[in-house]
């Protein structure tokens, strides 16, 4: 059963695409960003300092969280998640859970920043989903407005650029395209178009891996 790695920068559409791929292929799905957000939320609730690696590591203990908790997606938690994800110790503490998920018998889809490079370097298909910073800022702005929050385009764009910079230049597991990843630029695609293109790319790659036409679930 296939393992599908979906990586990319903030608001590129990778989460929506990964979730849709999982549904389409009948595979379990993990949003690995939620793990970093859960650590950030713990730290925030305790009033811990994100600049203190040891405090961030302590916030990884007993990481129970409700994926539907709206606080996980709040702006302060997003900013802290980006800051604590640079720590080697934090990444190491979250590694096993992600690798176990990727290694389960039934296959899996995972989305994040380092799935194709660190978590599942042998994934059957790797997608790198991207879009221009301006398009991503517009999408994030819409998302915030839908949640009843006010923001300015220029601020959102600056935040996206800052996060890109931090995610791509960090020493440990930076955001980068795996050499064997397929790039999907969603700048000019709407949600349905992006999902359709992702399904097409993934199915073509899986079919190429099974040239005799054996079905995915076949013996
Ligand atoms: O959807 P968005 O990109 O805003 O955030 P996310 O995917 O939920 O990730 C939240 C933060 O966790 C990001 O800023 C990344 O720095 C970090 N992250 C990471 O370092 N590695 C991952 N595999 C997933 C997320």
PDB file of C-alpha atoms in Angstrom, residues 16-208:
ATOM      1  CA  UNK A  16      -6.527  20.342   1.356  1.00  0.00           C
ATOM      2  CA  UNK A  17      -4.800  18.368  -1.391  1.00  0.00           C
ATOM      3  CA  UNK A  18      -3.364  15.755   0.998  1.00  0.00           C
ATOM      4  CA  UNK A  19      -6.730  15.237   2.702  1.00  0.00           C
ATOM      5  CA  UNK A  20      -8.482  14.843  -0.668  1.00  0.00           C
ATOM      6  CA  UNK A  21      -5.835  12.379  -1.881  1.00  0.00           C
ATOM      7  CA  UNK A  22      -6.268  10.301   1.280  1.00  0.00           C
ATOM      8  CA  UNK A  23     -10.038  10.214   0.777  1.00  0.00           C
ATOM      9  CA  UNK A  24      -9.697   9.375  -2.915  1.00  0.00           C
ATOM     10  CA  UNK A  25      -7.250   6.517  -2.310  1.00  0.00           C
ATOM     11  CA  UNK A  26      -8.865   5.287   0.921  1.00  0.00           C
ATOM     12  CA  UNK A  27      -5.690   5.885   2.950  1.00  0.00           C
ATOM     13  CA  UNK A  28      -5.253   7.188   6.510  1.00  0.00           C
ATOM     14  CA  UNK A  29      -4.122  10.797   6.730  1.00  0.00           C
ATOM     15  CA  UNK A  30      -1.867  12.732   9.101  1.00  0.00           C
ATOM     16  CA  UNK A  31      -1.485  16.531   9.176  1.00  0.00           C
ATOM     17  CA  UNK A  32       1.947  16.721  10.813  1.00  0.00           C
ATOM     18  CA  UNK A  33       1.682  20.504  11.247  1.00  0.00           C
ATOM     19  CA  UNK A  34      -0.915  19.771  13.925  1.00  0.00           C
ATOM     20  CA  UNK A  35       1.752  18.082  16.059  1.00  0.00           C
ATOM     21  CA  UNK A  36       3.897  21.237  15.998  1.00  0.00           C
ATOM     22  CA  UNK A  37       0.792  23.327  16.662  1.00  0.00           C
ATOM     23  CA  UNK A  38      -0.162  21.119  19.627  1.00  0.00           C
ATOM     24  CA  UNK A  39       3.296  21.623  21.153  1.00  0.00           C
ATOM     25  CA  UNK A  40       2.927  25.370  20.549  1.00  0.00           C
ATOM     26  CA  UNK A  41      -0.518  25.408  22.161  1.00  0.00           C
ATOM     27  CA  UNK A  42       0.804  23.598  25.266  1.00  0.00           C
ATOM     28  CA  UNK A  43       3.622  26.090  25.560  1.00  0.00           C
ATOM     29  CA  UNK A  44       1.310  29.051  25.054  1.00  0.00           C
ATOM     30  CA  UNK A  45      -1.133  27.804  27.725  1.00  0.00           C
ATOM     31  CA  UNK A  46       1.685  27.335  30.215  1.00  0.00           C
ATOM     32  CA  UNK A  47       3.075  30.775  29.370  1.00  0.00           C
ATOM     33  CA  UNK A  48       6.387  29.140  28.353  1.00  0.00           C
ATOM     34  CA  UNK A  49       8.973  31.054  26.350  1.00  0.00           C
ATOM     35  CA  UNK A  50       9.301  29.862  22.705  1.00  0.00           C
ATOM     36  CA  UNK A  51      12.914  31.076  22.750  1.00  0.00           C
ATOM     37  CA  UNK A  52      13.691  28.416  25.392  1.00  0.00           C
ATOM     38  CA  UNK A  53      14.331  25.074  23.657  1.00  0.00           C
ATOM     39  CA  UNK A  54      14.052  23.139  26.910  1.00  0.00           C
ATOM     40  CA  UNK A  55      10.592  24.589  27.620  1.00  0.00           C
ATOM     41  CA  UNK A  56       9.521  23.706  24.063  1.00  0.00           C
ATOM     42  CA  UNK A  57      10.769  20.147  24.535  1.00  0.00           C
ATOM     43  CA  UNK A  58       8.828  19.817  27.794  1.00  0.00           C
ATOM     44  CA  UNK A  59       5.718  20.913  25.894  1.00  0.00           C
ATOM     45  CA  UNK A  60       6.093  17.748  23.727  1.00  0.00           C
ATOM     46  CA  UNK A  61       5.294  15.505  26.718  1.00  0.00           C
ATOM     47  CA  UNK A  62       1.911  13.774  26.771  1.00  0.00           C
ATOM     48  CA  UNK A  63       0.825  15.442  23.568  1.00  0.00           C
ATOM     49  CA  UNK A  64      -2.915  14.802  23.710  1.00  0.00           C
ATOM     50  CA  UNK A  65      -4.914  17.294  21.607  1.00  0.00           C
ATOM     51  CA  UNK A  66      -8.228  17.735  19.849  1.00  0.00           C
ATOM     52  CA  UNK A  67      -7.589  18.366  16.128  1.00  0.00           C
ATOM     53  CA  UNK A  68     -10.814  20.391  16.006  1.00  0.00           C
ATOM     54  CA  UNK A  69      -9.643  22.822  18.706  1.00  0.00           C
ATOM     55  CA  UNK A  70      -9.789  26.237  16.955  1.00  0.00           C
ATOM     56  CA  UNK A  71      -6.931  27.507  19.140  1.00  0.00           C
ATOM     57  CA  UNK A  72      -4.574  25.200  17.237  1.00  0.00           C
ATOM     58  CA  UNK A  73      -5.079  27.407  14.165  1.00  0.00           C
ATOM     59  CA  UNK A  74      -4.962  30.776  15.948  1.00  0.00           C
ATOM     60  CA  UNK A  75      -2.316  33.302  14.939  1.00  0.00           C
ATOM     61  CA  UNK A  76      -0.244  33.231  18.176  1.00  0.00           C
ATOM     62  CA  UNK A  77      -0.123  29.437  18.064  1.00  0.00           C
ATOM     63  CA  UNK A  78       0.850  29.462  14.346  1.00  0.00           C
ATOM     64  CA  UNK A  79       3.729  31.826  15.086  1.00  0.00           C
ATOM     65  CA  UNK A  80       4.945  29.775  18.061  1.00  0.00           C
ATOM     66  CA  UNK A  81       4.668  26.547  16.016  1.00  0.00           C
ATOM     67  CA  UNK A  82       6.956  28.014  13.400  1.00  0.00           C
ATOM     68  CA  UNK A  83       9.457  29.097  16.068  1.00  0.00           C
ATOM     69  CA  UNK A  84       9.598  25.830  18.054  1.00  0.00           C
ATOM     70  CA  UNK A  85       9.822  23.696  14.909  1.00  0.00           C
ATOM     71  CA  UNK A  86      13.426  24.872  14.412  1.00  0.00           C
ATOM     72  CA  UNK A  87      14.574  22.923  17.494  1.00  0.00           C
ATOM     73  CA  UNK A  88      16.311  19.615  16.821  1.00  0.00           C
ATOM     74  CA  UNK A  89      15.070  18.162  20.134  1.00  0.00           C
ATOM     75  CA  UNK A  90      11.446  19.043  19.375  1.00  0.00           C
ATOM     76  CA  UNK A  91      11.646  17.515  15.901  1.00  0.00           C
ATOM     77  CA  UNK A  92      13.258  14.371  17.359  1.00  0.00           C
ATOM     78  CA  UNK A  93      10.482  14.083  19.966  1.00  0.00           C
ATOM     79  CA  UNK A  94       7.833  14.128  17.211  1.00  0.00           C
ATOM     80  CA  UNK A  95       9.692  11.902  14.736  1.00  0.00           C
ATOM     81  CA  UNK A  96       8.653   8.408  15.886  1.00  0.00           C
ATOM     82  CA  UNK A  97       4.947   9.149  15.908  1.00  0.00           C
ATOM     83  CA  UNK A  98       5.125  10.354  12.300  1.00  0.00           C
ATOM     84  CA  UNK A  99       7.341   7.493  11.109  1.00  0.00           C
ATOM     85  CA  UNK A 100       5.056   4.906  12.765  1.00  0.00           C
ATOM     86  CA  UNK A 101       2.089   6.471  11.000  1.00  0.00           C
ATOM     87  CA  UNK A 102       3.893   6.342   7.650  1.00  0.00           C
ATOM     88  CA  UNK A 103       4.943   2.718   8.200  1.00  0.00           C
ATOM     89  CA  UNK A 104       1.500   1.279   8.976  1.00  0.00           C
ATOM     90  CA  UNK A 105       0.428  -1.680   6.818  1.00  0.00           C
ATOM     91  CA  UNK A 106      -2.425   0.071   5.047  1.00  0.00           C
ATOM     92  CA  UNK A 107      -0.273   2.869   3.567  1.00  0.00           C
ATOM     93  CA  UNK A 108      -0.724   6.547   4.454  1.00  0.00           C
ATOM     94  CA  UNK A 109      -0.783  10.147   3.293  1.00  0.00           C
ATOM     95  CA  UNK A 110       1.166  12.674   5.386  1.00  0.00           C
ATOM     96  CA  UNK A 111       1.481  16.402   4.872  1.00  0.00           C
ATOM     97  CA  UNK A 112       4.117  18.742   6.273  1.00  0.00           C
ATOM     98  CA  UNK A 113       7.480  20.268   5.484  1.00  0.00           C
ATOM     99  CA  UNK A 114       9.918  17.352   5.707  1.00  0.00           C
ATOM    100  CA  UNK A 115       7.826  14.272   4.888  1.00  0.00           C
ATOM    101  CA  UNK A 116       9.556  13.444   1.601  1.00  0.00           C
ATOM    102  CA  UNK A 117      13.013  14.334   2.908  1.00  0.00           C
ATOM    103  CA  UNK A 118      13.113  13.101   6.546  1.00  0.00           C
ATOM    104  CA  UNK A 119       9.961  11.298   7.723  1.00  0.00           C
ATOM    105  CA  UNK A 120       9.324   9.070   4.684  1.00  0.00           C
ATOM    106  CA  UNK A 121      12.267   9.398   2.285  1.00  0.00           C
ATOM    107  CA  UNK A 122      11.138   6.162   0.582  1.00  0.00           C
ATOM    108  CA  UNK A 123       7.567   7.321  -0.005  1.00  0.00           C
ATOM    109  CA  UNK A 124       6.013   5.947  -3.205  1.00  0.00           C
ATOM    110  CA  UNK A 125       4.912   9.384  -4.359  1.00  0.00           C
ATOM    111  CA  UNK A 126       6.165  12.783  -3.221  1.00  0.00           C
ATOM    112  CA  UNK A 127       4.295  15.972  -4.066  1.00  0.00           C
ATOM    113  CA  UNK A 128       5.731  19.413  -3.435  1.00  0.00           C
ATOM    114  CA  UNK A 129       2.797  21.815  -3.451  1.00  0.00           C
ATOM    115  CA  UNK A 130       3.614  25.469  -3.894  1.00  0.00           C
ATOM    116  CA  UNK A 131       2.138  28.827  -4.995  1.00  0.00           C
ATOM    117  CA  UNK A 132       3.394  32.400  -5.179  1.00  0.00           C
ATOM    118  CA  UNK A 133       3.607  34.238  -1.811  1.00  0.00           C
ATOM    119  CA  UNK A 134       0.991  36.751  -3.042  1.00  0.00           C
ATOM    120  CA  UNK A 135      -1.542  34.057  -3.895  1.00  0.00           C
ATOM    121  CA  UNK A 136      -0.889  32.294  -0.589  1.00  0.00           C
ATOM    122  CA  UNK A 137      -1.355  35.546   1.324  1.00  0.00           C
ATOM    123  CA  UNK A 138      -4.708  36.110  -0.404  1.00  0.00           C
ATOM    124  CA  UNK A 139      -5.826  32.599   0.526  1.00  0.00           C
ATOM    125  CA  UNK A 140      -4.753  32.993   4.143  1.00  0.00           C
ATOM    126  CA  UNK A 141      -6.537  36.356   4.314  1.00  0.00           C
ATOM    127  CA  UNK A 142      -9.771  34.765   3.057  1.00  0.00           C
ATOM    128  CA  UNK A 143      -9.397  31.938   5.561  1.00  0.00           C
ATOM    129  CA  UNK A 144      -8.964  34.432   8.413  1.00  0.00           C
ATOM    130  CA  UNK A 145     -11.967  36.466   7.259  1.00  0.00           C
ATOM    131  CA  UNK A 146     -14.100  33.338   7.114  1.00  0.00           C
ATOM    132  CA  UNK A 147     -13.201  32.749  10.732  1.00  0.00           C
ATOM    133  CA  UNK A 148     -14.338  36.276  11.556  1.00  0.00           C
ATOM    134  CA  UNK A 149     -10.827  37.664  12.052  1.00  0.00           C
ATOM    135  CA  UNK A 150      -9.616  40.926  10.584  1.00  0.00           C
ATOM    136  CA  UNK A 151      -6.205  41.240   8.994  1.00  0.00           C
ATOM    137  CA  UNK A 152      -4.417  43.361   6.404  1.00  0.00           C
ATOM    138  CA  UNK A 153      -3.101  41.828   3.212  1.00  0.00           C
ATOM    139  CA  UNK A 154       0.348  43.419   3.689  1.00  0.00           C
ATOM    140  CA  UNK A 155       0.681  41.953   7.206  1.00  0.00           C
ATOM    141  CA  UNK A 156      -0.403  38.495   6.087  1.00  0.00           C
ATOM    142  CA  UNK A 157       2.035  38.611   3.164  1.00  0.00           C
ATOM    143  CA  UNK A 158       4.866  39.694   5.475  1.00  0.00           C
ATOM    144  CA  UNK A 159       4.034  36.827   7.841  1.00  0.00           C
ATOM    145  CA  UNK A 160       4.017  34.305   4.967  1.00  0.00           C
ATOM    146  CA  UNK A 161       7.415  35.559   3.777  1.00  0.00           C
ATOM    147  CA  UNK A 162       8.846  35.440   7.313  1.00  0.00           C
ATOM    148  CA  UNK A 163       7.594  31.898   7.799  1.00  0.00           C
ATOM    149  CA  UNK A 164       8.963  30.785   4.397  1.00  0.00           C
ATOM    150  CA  UNK A 165      12.312  32.258   5.324  1.00  0.00           C
ATOM    151  CA  UNK A 166      12.394  30.564   8.752  1.00  0.00           C
ATOM    152  CA  UNK A 167      11.133  27.210   7.425  1.00  0.00           C
ATOM    153  CA  UNK A 168      13.580  27.087   4.512  1.00  0.00           C
ATOM    154  CA  UNK A 169      16.711  28.323   6.241  1.00  0.00           C
ATOM    155  CA  UNK A 170      16.515  26.396   9.513  1.00  0.00           C
ATOM    156  CA  UNK A 171      19.349  23.964  10.122  1.00  0.00           C
ATOM    157  CA  UNK A 172      17.251  20.907  10.924  1.00  0.00           C
ATOM    158  CA  UNK A 173      14.886  19.452   8.321  1.00  0.00           C
ATOM    159  CA  UNK A 174      14.359  22.680   6.360  1.00  0.00           C
ATOM    160  CA  UNK A 175      11.471  23.036   3.939  1.00  0.00           C
ATOM    161  CA  UNK A 176      12.920  21.871   0.644  1.00  0.00           C
ATOM    162  CA  UNK A 177      11.746  19.903  -2.314  1.00  0.00           C
ATOM    163  CA  UNK A 178      12.948  16.295  -2.300  1.00  0.00           C
ATOM    164  CA  UNK A 179      14.938  15.593  -5.466  1.00  0.00           C
ATOM    165  CA  UNK A 180      12.321  13.039  -6.569  1.00  0.00           C
ATOM    166  CA  UNK A 181       9.241  15.115  -5.685  1.00  0.00           C
ATOM    167  CA  UNK A 182       6.714  16.229  -8.293  1.00  0.00           C
ATOM    168  CA  UNK A 183       6.110  19.989  -8.092  1.00  0.00           C
ATOM    169  CA  UNK A 184       2.493  21.138  -8.188  1.00  0.00           C
ATOM    170  CA  UNK A 185       2.148  24.923  -8.475  1.00  0.00           C
ATOM    171  CA  UNK A 186      -1.395  25.859  -7.444  1.00  0.00           C
ATOM    172  CA  UNK A 187      -1.050  29.626  -8.116  1.00  0.00           C
ATOM    173  CA  UNK A 188      -3.464  29.489 -11.043  1.00  0.00           C
ATOM    174  CA  UNK A 189      -5.688  26.651  -9.831  1.00  0.00           C
ATOM    175  CA  UNK A 190      -8.835  26.738  -7.730  1.00  0.00           C
ATOM    176  CA  UNK A 191      -9.397  24.081  -5.059  1.00  0.00           C
ATOM    177  CA  UNK A 192     -11.131  21.583  -7.355  1.00  0.00           C
ATOM    178  CA  UNK A 193      -8.557  22.123 -10.093  1.00  0.00           C
ATOM    179  CA  UNK A 194      -5.658  21.597  -7.676  1.00  0.00           C
ATOM    180  CA  UNK A 195      -7.178  18.398  -6.284  1.00  0.00           C
ATOM    181  CA  UNK A 196      -7.884  17.025  -9.763  1.00  0.00           C
ATOM    182  CA  UNK A 197      -4.306  17.719 -10.849  1.00  0.00           C
ATOM    183  CA  UNK A 198      -2.885  16.124  -7.684  1.00  0.00           C
ATOM    184  CA  UNK A 199      -4.992  12.975  -8.187  1.00  0.00           C
ATOM    185  CA  UNK A 200      -3.863  12.776 -11.813  1.00  0.00           C
ATOM    186  CA  UNK A 201      -0.173  13.157 -10.911  1.00  0.00           C
ATOM    187  CA  UNK A 202      -0.308  10.644  -8.065  1.00  0.00           C
ATOM    188  CA  UNK A 203      -2.234   8.039 -10.041  1.00  0.00           C
ATOM    189  CA  UNK A 204       0.185   8.366 -12.961  1.00  0.00           C
ATOM    190  CA  UNK A 205       3.162   7.879 -10.618  1.00  0.00           C
ATOM    191  CA  UNK A 206       1.540   4.867  -8.917  1.00  0.00           C
ATOM    192  CA  UNK A 207       0.661   3.290 -12.264  1.00  0.00           C
ATOM    193  CA  UNK A 208       4.259   3.727 -13.423  1.00  0.00           C
TER     194      UNK A 208
END
